[in-house]
XYZ file of C-alpha atoms in Angstrom:
713
model
C 44.155 1.717 -26.956
C 44.317 -1.592 -25.112
C 44.595 -5.036 -26.598
C 43.284 -7.020 -23.642
C 43.280 -10.813 -23.523
C 41.399 -12.561 -20.722
C 41.055 -16.250 -19.895
C 38.843 -17.679 -17.143
C 38.285 -21.119 -15.654
C 36.545 -22.562 -12.613
C 39.275 -23.980 -10.398
C 38.223 -25.751 -7.237
C 35.589 -23.592 -5.559
C 36.831 -20.326 -7.081
C 37.110 -18.556 -10.431
C 40.648 -18.109 -11.777
C 41.219 -15.313 -14.296
C 44.318 -14.336 -16.261
C 44.447 -10.951 -17.964
C 47.138 -9.251 -20.044
C 47.439 -6.255 -22.375
C 46.066 -3.473 -20.182
C 48.650 -2.752 -17.468
C 52.467 -2.482 -17.628
C 52.565 -2.787 -21.409
C 56.263 -1.893 -21.637
C 57.271 -4.991 -19.708
C 58.123 -8.027 -21.818
C 55.216 -9.808 -20.186
C 52.646 -8.757 -17.624
C 49.748 -10.854 -16.346
C 47.238 -10.133 -13.598
C 46.012 -13.374 -12.040
C 42.855 -13.296 -9.914
C 41.567 -16.135 -7.744
C 38.358 -15.215 -5.972
C 39.084 -11.599 -5.089
C 42.828 -12.039 -4.612
C 44.771 -10.412 -7.474
C 48.507 -10.461 -8.169
C 50.296 -8.690 -10.998
C 53.449 -10.325 -12.360
C 55.693 -8.257 -14.651
C 58.645 -9.856 -16.460
C 61.543 -8.118 -18.163
C 64.743 -9.623 -19.515
C 67.920 -8.217 -21.013
C 68.352 -8.807 -24.715
C 72.112 -9.176 -24.355
C 74.301 -11.079 -21.952
C 76.692 -8.992 -19.887
C 80.340 -9.504 -20.917
C 81.967 -12.140 -18.741
C 78.649 -13.253 -17.218
C 79.115 -16.859 -16.072
C 75.883 -17.439 -14.138
C 72.166 -16.983 -14.726
C 71.090 -13.672 -13.062
C 67.417 -14.363 -12.332
C 65.831 -12.141 -9.657
C 62.328 -12.693 -8.274
C 60.593 -10.136 -6.081
C 57.256 -10.644 -4.353
C 55.613 -7.624 -2.731
C 52.523 -7.462 -0.531
C 50.949 -4.021 -0.647
C 48.936 -3.288 2.474
C 46.313 -1.452 0.458
C 45.465 -4.839 -1.064
C 43.692 -5.744 2.186
C 42.515 -2.236 3.036
C 45.243 -1.733 5.655
C 47.772 0.950 6.489
C 51.264 -0.383 7.272
C 52.336 -0.380 10.897
C 55.454 1.368 12.136
C 56.557 4.973 12.145
C 56.937 5.598 8.401
C 53.615 4.019 7.332
C 55.181 2.653 4.170
C 56.138 -0.819 3.013
C 59.821 -1.205 3.867
C 62.170 -4.174 3.728
C 60.621 -7.508 2.704
C 58.807 -9.428 5.412
C 59.613 -13.070 6.053
C 56.478 -14.066 4.099
C 57.557 -11.955 1.101
C 61.070 -13.423 1.136
C 59.810 -16.988 1.397
C 57.270 -16.477 -1.390
C 59.931 -14.965 -3.671
C 62.003 -18.114 -3.102
C 58.922 -20.240 -3.698
C 58.451 -18.676 -7.149
C 62.149 -18.693 -8.031
C 62.788 -22.368 -7.319
C 60.520 -24.020 -9.948
C 61.086 -21.483 -12.752
C 64.888 -21.240 -12.577
C 65.593 -24.744 -14.006
C 63.192 -24.178 -16.931
C 65.175 -21.508 -18.745
C 67.064 -22.831 -21.759
C 70.494 -24.121 -20.668
C 73.183 -21.544 -21.298
C 70.829 -18.531 -21.132
C 72.586 -15.955 -18.947
C 70.755 -12.756 -19.776
C 69.432 -10.876 -16.774
C 65.781 -11.649 -15.925
C 63.575 -9.772 -13.453
C 60.231 -11.106 -12.222
C 58.199 -8.751 -10.014
C 54.985 -9.961 -8.384
C 52.794 -7.394 -6.633
C 49.733 -8.246 -4.556
C 47.033 -5.813 -5.642
C 44.015 -7.243 -3.816
C 43.599 -9.806 -1.047
C 40.228 -11.276 -0.109
C 41.689 -12.842 3.076
C 40.546 -16.236 1.771
C 42.906 -17.159 -1.074
C 46.613 -16.960 -0.296
C 48.340 -14.710 -2.843
C 51.476 -16.880 -3.007
C 49.744 -19.456 -5.219
C 48.232 -16.695 -7.364
C 51.629 -15.003 -7.683
C 53.329 -18.156 -8.941
C 50.625 -18.688 -11.567
C 50.875 -15.042 -12.646
C 54.680 -15.265 -12.907
C 54.481 -18.433 -14.983
C 51.944 -16.884 -17.344
C 53.960 -13.660 -17.688
C 57.132 -15.602 -18.510
C 55.272 -17.787 -20.996
C 53.973 -14.812 -23.008
C 57.155 -12.691 -22.660
C 59.130 -14.367 -25.421
C 61.922 -15.315 -22.999
C 63.480 -18.748 -23.579
C 61.390 -20.302 -20.819
C 60.440 -23.972 -21.149
C 57.229 -23.659 -19.189
C 54.581 -23.061 -18.275
C 54.365 -24.241 -14.697
C 51.416 -24.160 -12.324
C 51.025 -24.788 -8.635
C 48.484 -25.669 -5.961
C 48.183 -25.799 -2.193
C 46.926 -29.009 -0.587
C 45.402 -29.643 2.842
C 44.653 -32.997 4.466
C 41.571 -33.411 6.674
C 39.996 -36.709 7.774
C 42.006 -38.668 5.233
C 40.902 -36.449 2.343
C 43.016 -34.019 0.329
C 41.631 -30.497 -0.128
C 42.575 -28.102 -2.930
C 43.669 -24.569 -2.028
C 42.342 -24.398 1.547
C 41.674 -20.910 2.873
C 44.161 -18.674 4.669
C 42.349 -19.282 7.963
C 42.556 -23.058 7.470
C 46.333 -22.815 7.089
C 46.880 -20.340 9.925
C 48.700 -21.855 12.911
C 48.081 -25.521 12.085
C 49.477 -26.508 15.474
C 46.235 -25.283 17.024
C 44.055 -27.041 14.436
C 44.369 -30.806 14.950
C 41.944 -31.554 12.111
C 44.204 -29.955 9.479
C 47.400 -31.996 9.153
C 49.078 -30.552 6.072
C 50.065 -27.327 4.322
C 51.683 -28.415 1.056
C 52.610 -26.326 -1.989
C 53.529 -28.161 -5.183
C 54.682 -26.621 -8.472
C 55.425 -28.370 -11.728
C 55.039 -28.660 -15.460
C 52.460 -30.698 -17.322
C 54.576 -33.840 -17.031
C 56.555 -33.565 -13.808
C 56.904 -32.024 -10.355
C 59.500 -29.263 -9.973
C 59.140 -28.033 -6.386
C 57.568 -29.115 -3.093
C 57.298 -27.161 0.164
C 55.334 -28.423 3.136
C 54.440 -28.293 6.799
C 52.993 -31.597 7.976
C 51.879 -33.372 11.125
C 53.440 -36.822 11.045
C 52.046 -37.935 7.693
C 53.195 -41.250 6.276
C 55.315 -41.418 3.127
C 52.309 -42.735 1.190
C 50.105 -39.859 2.388
C 52.727 -37.276 1.381
C 53.240 -38.841 -2.021
C 49.479 -38.938 -2.506
C 49.262 -35.228 -1.681
C 51.973 -34.375 -4.223
C 50.245 -36.416 -6.928
C 46.882 -34.840 -6.024
C 48.336 -31.338 -6.450
C 49.940 -32.250 -9.789
C 46.624 -33.516 -11.107
C 44.663 -30.541 -9.809
C 46.788 -27.837 -11.433
C 46.693 -29.354 -14.939
C 43.742 -27.111 -15.973
C 45.825 -24.070 -14.969
C 48.672 -25.136 -17.275
C 46.195 -25.567 -20.129
C 44.797 -22.113 -19.344
C 48.254 -20.476 -19.529
C 48.945 -22.204 -22.837
C 45.591 -20.922 -24.126
C 46.547 -17.393 -23.028
C 49.932 -17.658 -24.747
C 48.355 -18.768 -28.009
C 46.420 -15.495 -28.036
C 48.858 -13.034 -26.481
C 52.438 -14.353 -26.528
C 55.206 -12.274 -28.083
C 57.567 -13.649 -30.671
C 60.146 -15.952 -29.090
C 63.445 -14.270 -28.330
C 66.046 -15.355 -30.833
C 68.428 -17.116 -28.506
C 70.868 -19.713 -29.669
C 72.869 -21.482 -26.974
C 76.567 -20.930 -27.383
C 78.432 -23.990 -28.554
C 81.499 -24.261 -26.346
C 82.123 -27.952 -26.930
C 85.667 -27.209 -28.162
C 86.398 -25.346 -24.918
C 84.950 -28.210 -22.878
C 87.126 -30.689 -24.759
C 90.209 -28.552 -24.126
C 89.378 -28.293 -20.417
C 88.867 -32.040 -20.196
C 92.095 -32.813 -21.987
C 94.053 -30.360 -19.854
C 93.021 -31.629 -16.444
C 90.636 -34.572 -16.303
C 93.258 -36.783 -14.648
C 94.076 -34.187 -11.977
C 90.398 -33.402 -11.376
C 89.487 -37.070 -11.050
C 92.290 -37.551 -8.522
C 91.088 -34.491 -6.590
C 87.544 -35.819 -6.334
C 88.894 -39.130 -5.023
C 90.016 -37.373 -1.813
C 87.435 -37.934 0.955
C 88.320 -35.017 3.269
C 86.499 -31.860 2.191
C 89.277 -29.339 2.897
C 91.907 -31.454 1.199
C 89.540 -32.144 -1.704
C 88.737 -28.436 -2.088
C 92.455 -27.602 -2.182
C 93.112 -30.341 -4.736
C 90.188 -29.218 -6.932
C 91.541 -25.653 -6.883
C 94.966 -26.973 -7.882
C 93.413 -28.979 -10.734
C 91.611 -25.859 -11.969
C 94.896 -23.955 -11.894
C 96.532 -26.741 -13.897
C 93.761 -26.533 -16.499
C 93.972 -22.747 -16.731
C 97.728 -22.931 -17.194
C 97.232 -25.179 -20.229
C 94.644 -22.963 -21.959
C 95.238 -20.162 -24.418
C 94.523 -16.505 -23.582
C 91.476 -16.639 -25.839
C 90.125 -19.679 -23.989
C 90.807 -18.073 -20.622
C 88.832 -14.992 -21.679
C 85.831 -17.066 -22.786
C 82.764 -16.363 -20.595
C 81.860 -20.058 -20.789
C 85.051 -21.233 -19.087
C 83.266 -21.524 -15.738
C 80.533 -23.657 -17.302
C 83.115 -25.866 -18.976
C 84.906 -26.359 -15.666
C 81.665 -27.172 -13.908
C 80.778 -29.617 -16.682
C 84.028 -31.496 -16.162
C 83.526 -31.649 -12.391
C 79.916 -32.737 -12.746
C 80.807 -35.437 -15.262
C 83.391 -36.931 -12.922
C 81.194 -36.817 -9.824
C 77.953 -37.904 -11.484
C 79.178 -40.627 -13.799
C 81.089 -42.526 -11.147
C 78.165 -42.497 -8.716
C 75.664 -43.933 -11.198
C 78.107 -46.526 -12.556
C 79.767 -47.729 -9.369
C 77.437 -46.562 -6.568
C 80.494 -45.076 -4.843
C 80.537 -41.413 -3.848
C 83.410 -38.953 -3.556
C 83.733 -39.433 0.200
C 83.807 -43.217 -0.145
C 80.219 -43.915 0.950
C 77.621 -45.921 -0.930
C 74.303 -44.283 -1.895
C 72.435 -45.037 1.349
C 75.005 -44.615 4.133
C 74.641 -41.686 6.537
C 77.841 -39.959 7.640
C 79.070 -40.539 11.236
C 76.993 -38.643 13.802
C 77.944 -37.214 17.198
C 75.205 -35.631 19.327
C 75.940 -33.667 22.509
C 73.631 -31.729 24.823
C 74.076 -29.300 27.702
C 77.372 -27.948 26.402
C 76.719 -24.295 27.328
C 76.408 -23.673 31.086
C 74.212 -20.540 31.210
C 71.795 -21.156 28.342
C 68.423 -22.772 28.910
C 69.168 -25.566 26.461
C 72.002 -26.321 24.037
C 73.143 -29.032 21.658
C 76.012 -29.658 19.264
C 75.019 -31.869 16.359
C 77.792 -33.079 14.081
C 77.194 -35.202 10.985
C 80.377 -35.733 9.009
C 81.681 -32.268 8.149
C 78.376 -30.520 8.865
C 77.887 -29.153 12.360
C 75.301 -27.005 14.091
C 75.488 -25.396 17.526
C 71.829 -24.960 18.455
C 70.639 -23.008 21.491
C 67.153 -22.798 23.013
C 65.913 -19.865 25.083
C 62.637 -19.911 27.004
C 60.753 -16.657 27.410
C 57.404 -15.326 28.540
C 54.432 -13.916 26.671
C 56.258 -10.581 26.418
C 58.808 -12.308 24.171
C 56.315 -13.495 21.564
C 56.898 -12.163 18.066
C 54.252 -9.765 16.830
C 53.593 -10.282 13.117
C 51.873 -7.579 11.068
C 50.606 -9.601 8.111
C 48.391 -8.706 5.179
C 45.609 -10.968 6.427
C 45.798 -9.717 10.026
C 48.016 -9.281 13.053
C 49.003 -12.243 15.194
C 51.673 -13.485 17.579
C 54.045 -16.418 17.387
C 55.466 -18.152 20.458
C 57.958 -20.327 18.519
C 60.900 -18.696 16.767
C 63.762 -20.369 14.902
C 66.680 -18.369 13.529
C 69.409 -19.845 11.318
C 72.865 -18.299 10.875
C 75.442 -19.329 8.289
C 78.749 -17.476 8.937
C 81.500 -17.581 6.280
C 83.905 -19.510 8.517
C 81.566 -22.523 8.371
C 82.878 -23.227 4.858
C 86.407 -21.939 5.447
C 85.838 -18.587 3.739
C 86.519 -14.972 4.691
C 83.308 -13.429 3.399
C 81.253 -10.386 4.301
C 78.937 -10.677 7.309
C 75.582 -8.917 7.141
C 71.909 -9.335 7.966
C 70.293 -12.690 7.163
C 69.738 -13.229 3.452
C 67.097 -15.174 1.581
C 68.965 -18.437 2.092
C 69.189 -18.007 5.873
C 65.510 -17.081 6.120
C 64.473 -20.021 3.929
C 66.573 -22.589 5.794
C 65.340 -21.271 9.133
C 61.716 -21.551 8.036
C 62.262 -25.115 6.833
C 63.646 -26.118 10.231
C 60.798 -24.196 11.943
C 58.219 -26.169 9.968
C 59.885 -29.459 10.841
C 60.000 -28.799 14.596
C 56.824 -26.879 15.382
C 54.680 -29.943 14.654
C 55.900 -31.628 17.867
C 55.683 -28.656 20.219
C 53.405 -28.952 23.261
C 50.197 -26.934 23.421
C 50.582 -23.439 24.863
C 48.183 -24.395 27.668
C 50.548 -27.202 28.702
C 53.802 -25.280 28.204
C 53.131 -21.526 28.333
C 56.558 -20.420 27.157
C 57.870 -18.534 24.161
C 60.544 -20.777 22.645
C 63.392 -19.324 20.585
C 65.822 -21.679 18.857
C 68.986 -20.326 17.224
C 71.069 -22.523 14.944
C 74.668 -21.416 14.469
C 76.158 -23.421 11.605
C 79.790 -23.868 12.595
C 80.738 -26.302 9.802
C 78.992 -27.017 6.535
C 79.367 -29.697 3.925
C 75.794 -30.400 2.911
C 72.404 -30.159 4.555
C 72.983 -27.669 7.341
C 69.213 -27.052 7.510
C 68.658 -30.682 8.471
C 71.442 -30.404 11.049
C 69.459 -27.464 12.452
C 66.390 -29.706 12.733
C 68.306 -32.416 14.582
C 70.175 -29.965 16.803
C 66.996 -27.969 17.446
C 65.172 -31.067 18.639
C 68.039 -31.991 20.982
C 68.418 -28.428 22.237
C 64.732 -28.068 23.115
C 64.777 -31.414 24.901
C 67.826 -30.239 26.843
C 65.863 -27.125 27.848
C 63.054 -29.282 29.222
C 60.547 -28.558 26.449
C 58.159 -31.554 26.490
C 58.252 -32.344 22.762
C 55.828 -35.007 21.576
C 58.786 -36.833 20.027
C 62.257 -36.203 18.629
C 62.612 -34.904 15.061
C 65.413 -35.629 12.609
C 66.011 -34.569 9.028
C 67.984 -35.875 6.075
C 68.802 -34.387 2.675
C 68.511 -36.614 -0.378
C 70.101 -36.112 -3.780
C 69.607 -37.391 -7.294
C 71.997 -38.069 -10.143
C 70.166 -38.746 -13.415
C 71.962 -39.558 -16.652
C 70.690 -38.899 -20.178
C 69.929 -42.585 -20.700
C 67.469 -42.528 -17.781
C 69.698 -44.321 -15.277
C 69.846 -42.650 -11.893
C 71.065 -42.909 -8.329
C 69.338 -41.588 -5.195
C 71.801 -40.381 -2.565
C 71.198 -40.203 1.183
C 72.742 -37.402 3.259
C 74.256 -35.466 0.372
C 77.488 -33.491 0.484
C 77.804 -29.895 -0.639
C 79.377 -30.933 -3.960
C 76.613 -33.466 -4.563
C 74.039 -30.748 -3.953
C 75.881 -28.305 -6.226
C 76.486 -30.741 -9.078
C 73.462 -33.024 -8.667
C 69.922 -32.820 -10.020
C 67.813 -32.737 -6.847
C 67.805 -31.416 -3.312
C 65.148 -33.374 -1.441
C 64.905 -32.675 2.293
C 62.699 -34.802 4.551
C 62.246 -34.235 8.294
C 60.038 -36.076 10.738
C 59.607 -38.341 13.736
C 59.459 -42.101 14.029
C 55.741 -41.816 13.245
C 55.810 -39.679 10.134
C 56.904 -36.658 8.119
C 56.715 -33.141 9.546
C 58.334 -31.251 6.666
C 59.219 -31.946 3.050
C 61.088 -29.658 0.661
C 62.171 -30.538 -2.864
C 63.999 -28.587 -5.566
C 64.809 -29.978 -8.991
C 67.464 -28.752 -11.424
C 66.191 -30.843 -14.318
C 62.749 -30.853 -15.967
C 61.032 -32.619 -13.070
C 60.982 -36.107 -11.587
C 58.530 -38.974 -11.787
C 56.338 -40.285 -8.936
C 58.362 -43.506 -9.003
C 61.619 -41.663 -8.241
C 59.936 -39.625 -5.519
C 58.497 -42.762 -3.908
C 61.933 -44.390 -3.799
C 63.508 -41.215 -2.434
C 60.906 -41.006 0.355
C 61.453 -44.640 1.333
C 65.242 -44.192 1.381
C 64.863 -40.965 3.362
C 62.763 -42.762 5.974
C 65.536 -45.296 6.561
C 68.035 -42.460 6.938
C 65.772 -40.515 9.286
C 65.238 -43.501 11.581
C 68.985 -44.111 11.710
C 69.647 -40.483 12.667
C 66.933 -40.594 15.356
C 68.657 -43.624 16.827
C 71.977 -41.762 16.982
C 70.290 -38.717 18.537
C 68.696 -40.929 21.175
C 72.138 -41.671 22.591
C 72.421 -38.036 23.723
C 69.002 -37.786 25.371
C 67.739 -40.329 27.864
C 64.656 -39.817 30.023
C 63.144 -36.494 31.069
C 65.500 -33.517 30.988
C 65.865 -31.173 33.926
C 64.481 -27.683 33.540
C 67.285 -25.113 33.480
C 67.737 -23.198 36.709
C 68.310 -20.085 34.585
C 64.977 -20.341 32.756
C 61.905 -18.511 34.036
C 59.218 -20.582 35.725
C 55.753 -19.840 34.418
C 52.490 -20.653 36.139
C 49.192 -20.168 34.368
C 45.873 -19.328 35.954
C 42.452 -18.665 34.477
C 40.222 -15.936 35.864
C 36.697 -14.877 34.863
C 36.807 -12.271 32.111
C 34.679 -9.919 34.199
C 37.505 -9.859 36.782
C 40.213 -8.748 34.331
C 39.549 -5.086 35.002
C 39.910 -5.609 38.760
C 43.292 -7.342 38.341
C 44.612 -4.619 36.052
C 43.142 -1.741 38.040
C 42.679 1.865 36.991
C 45.535 2.769 34.654
C 47.235 -0.541 35.465
C 47.722 0.440 39.109
C 46.816 -2.947 40.620
C 48.859 -5.118 38.262
C 51.887 -2.847 38.685
C 51.589 -3.245 42.438
C 51.450 -7.047 42.073
C 54.615 -7.004 39.943
C 56.463 -4.681 42.319
C 55.509 -6.543 45.497
C 55.995 -10.081 44.170
C 58.941 -9.519 41.840
C 57.287 -11.716 39.184
C 56.348 -10.845 35.610
C 52.577 -10.956 35.063
C 50.904 -11.166 31.652
C 47.122 -11.248 31.148
C 45.181 -11.658 27.890
C 41.617 -10.896 26.831
C 40.468 -14.457 27.643
C 41.452 -14.099 31.288
C 44.524 -16.344 31.028
C 47.259 -15.024 33.305
C 50.895 -16.110 33.019
C 53.098 -15.483 36.063
C 56.822 -15.829 35.383
C 59.905 -15.709 37.580
C 62.971 -17.873 38.255
C 61.929 -17.620 41.926
C 59.080 -19.903 42.986
C 58.223 -17.723 46.013
C 57.685 -14.714 43.732
C 55.278 -16.727 41.598
C 53.352 -17.875 44.678
C 53.125 -14.347 46.054
C 51.797 -12.965 42.769
C 49.400 -15.907 42.444
C 48.021 -15.324 45.943
C 47.604 -11.600 45.325
C 45.687 -12.204 42.114
C 43.619 -14.953 43.691
C 42.638 -12.667 46.561
C 41.250 -10.221 43.988
C 39.317 -12.606 41.790
C 38.284 -15.410 44.126
C 34.941 -15.422 45.924
C 34.847 -16.192 49.657
C 33.301 -19.509 50.640
C 30.372 -19.615 53.041
C 31.183 -21.486 56.258
C 34.961 -21.063 55.934
C 37.187 -19.458 58.606
C 39.453 -16.580 57.507
C 42.194 -14.490 59.062
C 41.106 -10.856 59.199
C 42.007 -7.410 60.408
C 39.702 -4.890 62.071
C 39.568 -1.831 59.837
C 36.731 0.177 61.423
C 34.703 0.085 64.642
C 31.152 1.414 64.744
C 28.400 1.339 67.390
C 26.740 -1.762 65.931
C 29.864 -3.839 65.262
C 33.232 -3.941 63.501
C 34.233 -4.049 59.841
C 36.874 -6.666 59.192
C 39.058 -7.041 56.082
C 39.149 -10.811 55.692
C 39.536 -11.751 51.988
C 41.919 -9.726 49.869
C 40.346 -6.291 49.722
C 36.926 -7.557 50.757
C 35.466 -6.283 54.027
C 32.577 -7.691 56.065
C 30.619 -6.753 59.155
C 30.932 -8.591 62.469
C 27.756 -7.504 64.268
C 28.196 -6.666 67.948
C 26.126 -9.764 68.776
C 28.651 -11.957 66.873
C 31.793 -10.702 68.604
C 31.501 -12.630 71.836
C 28.923 -14.790 73.578
C 28.054 -12.027 75.995
C 26.387 -8.675 75.783
C 28.824 -5.821 75.046
C 28.244 -2.156 75.748
C 30.342 -1.272 72.709
C 32.572 -3.265 70.294
C 35.542 -1.181 71.408
C 35.310 -2.952 74.767
C 37.176 -5.900 73.186
C 38.358 -4.702 69.763
C 40.552 -1.992 68.344
C 41.385 -0.977 64.782
C 44.274 -2.925 63.297
C 43.660 -5.938 65.545
C 44.080 -9.386 63.957
C 41.035 -11.596 64.363
C 39.632 -14.827 63.046
C 36.169 -14.824 61.505
C 33.760 -17.286 59.974
C 31.734 -16.342 56.909
C 28.128 -16.925 57.916
C 26.707 -15.907 54.562
C 25.173 -12.909 52.840
C 22.107 -10.883 53.706
C 19.291 -9.939 51.324
C 21.314 -7.044 49.967
C 24.430 -9.141 49.379
C 26.251 -7.809 52.402
C 28.760 -10.120 54.082
C 27.882 -11.513 57.543
C 30.826 -12.562 59.707
C 31.140 -14.085 63.171
C 33.982 -14.136 65.678
C 32.276 -15.900 68.534
C 32.068 -19.271 66.758
C 35.847 -19.313 66.192
C 38.519 -19.985 68.807
C 40.581 -16.806 68.465
C 43.729 -18.555 69.639
C 43.652 -21.643 67.426
C 41.308 -20.675 64.587
C 39.239 -23.798 65.251
C 35.474 -23.574 64.975
C 33.581 -24.015 68.227
C 29.949 -24.891 68.672
C 27.628 -22.264 70.176
C 27.136 -24.508 73.181
C 30.876 -24.777 73.801
C 31.261 -21.052 73.357
C 28.519 -20.321 75.912
C 30.024 -22.852 78.322
C 33.507 -21.286 78.072
C 31.862 -17.896 78.596
C 30.400 -19.044 81.874
């Protein structure tokens, strides 16, 4: 009934298995990849015909984490997996980016790749397994896919690269100073296709070494997929790229002069208008048959790409007049919004980001219900890209995959320089509103985010800047690396290579390739050129920030205190009664965790002090020999009970009230009377012993027994 094919290798410290032929047999290709006890099923289907008029490649990648894979029930009211989580969206993008360029040029049939996490051992991250499964499924499906690809995750500890570190090793690297890198690399046998990383000020050489290490380490996986395909691959789909060279020639003849003149205009809006006019001129010169051709869009794009690309490689001059290394003019401003905690406007050429920082308390942390466990995040970065930023009147909706991906890239770049939570106990939310865009708005978010947090008084370890690099590679092997690319250069170029970091090193690296990979030599040159650009941008940003920034008067002040864990119950009280009273009386917000760390927050310093004192009175222990203010709460025949330390009471024996014999304590005391007492110590049963007679009741000064007796006389 089943025609099962299984391949197994030892990869790193785990066993990697690929299996096909048993599940989802009606899909064009289905592979279950298992690493350790983490299993992901990838199913691939593709349309056998192109939709009429289709002028783009409709590839869709879905990645789904099923909670049953880790033996969990989903949180929430409906107890069912709902919209994709941020991790699922990011992983879908991670898989999409290296496979998209490897389909045969011109193939525009619809392709669907669905990756489902079936089992998770909480050790091996399923994103790597999913990408391998997707590559294998595509390779055996018969689709015109020029793979396979493979991928690997790389860590960096004590100067050594580690292959596929565990989920725990990669969790919250900011709190793990030994682990300095979370890098994912995907590629073919000969070249690297995609890089995604979170780093902690690694040098360019260390990052390049990590990429090369990953490429070497996943070679056995590529060989394994090829071995699987030799046994289980379907017949290749009979696809012949459409020859539209005659249409391309007609397009070129009809409007090359106008298009070249349009691309010579440096202003984006004027250039966009001129390019649209050139397209209209071309369309006016074409026949009805040519206008109806589904490849017209590709022919137009080919003309535009040829003009932009050829001139850059030949002359080194770009469409906005810059050479290949020049960064566009930069203007950095901070403190532009009066009521926010921190704000910055970062403008680089025709790309602009308004970035705002808000400081919150522990209550504002984001709770994340993940497959490998639940945890909280105290640093949030949200990226918004409204249609007006590119002069369009588009639909506005919830954030899409692009917004989530760009926000995560900026998050990775900035979180490496955040202070420890013990030093800065705030939840930090950064929002980047892209108000203009002409290339690399994610890197503008990095620069603006760094400035905005500094403006809010966040003690960053250092400023962070980012720059987007591009690549134009001709068929003869000649190429040009471009610093600070424009939108057109991104759209028509061969590489989008984003590097963010400080003066000391790289904090984030992301690379996407539209051709069949790049060599280590090109990547090394791109990293070196990016470093020069990053240092220049940091210098421009430094003009907006000088010295320590003042903490916003509108931001909450937070004071942290540590109490013994056995005192937590006393601070909270039965049913939360005590902590509610502290909040109501002081007016401050109080948050306490299981480790006994208490955060007290309020814009009012007096409220913080009042709450602090109330908590301290509950958890602190009185010191022997110290004088305290007290209040008589009960009088008995043998003395008086005095409340002297928070809710702690102690006995002042009748012999310790005054230096004379009293018939009864009520001779000199009454309930509710304020007194001053000295803690003499504790008796054998732990009872408190207090004395009034050794304290001057007027001044609170201690007096010697001799002086007390003398004043008594």
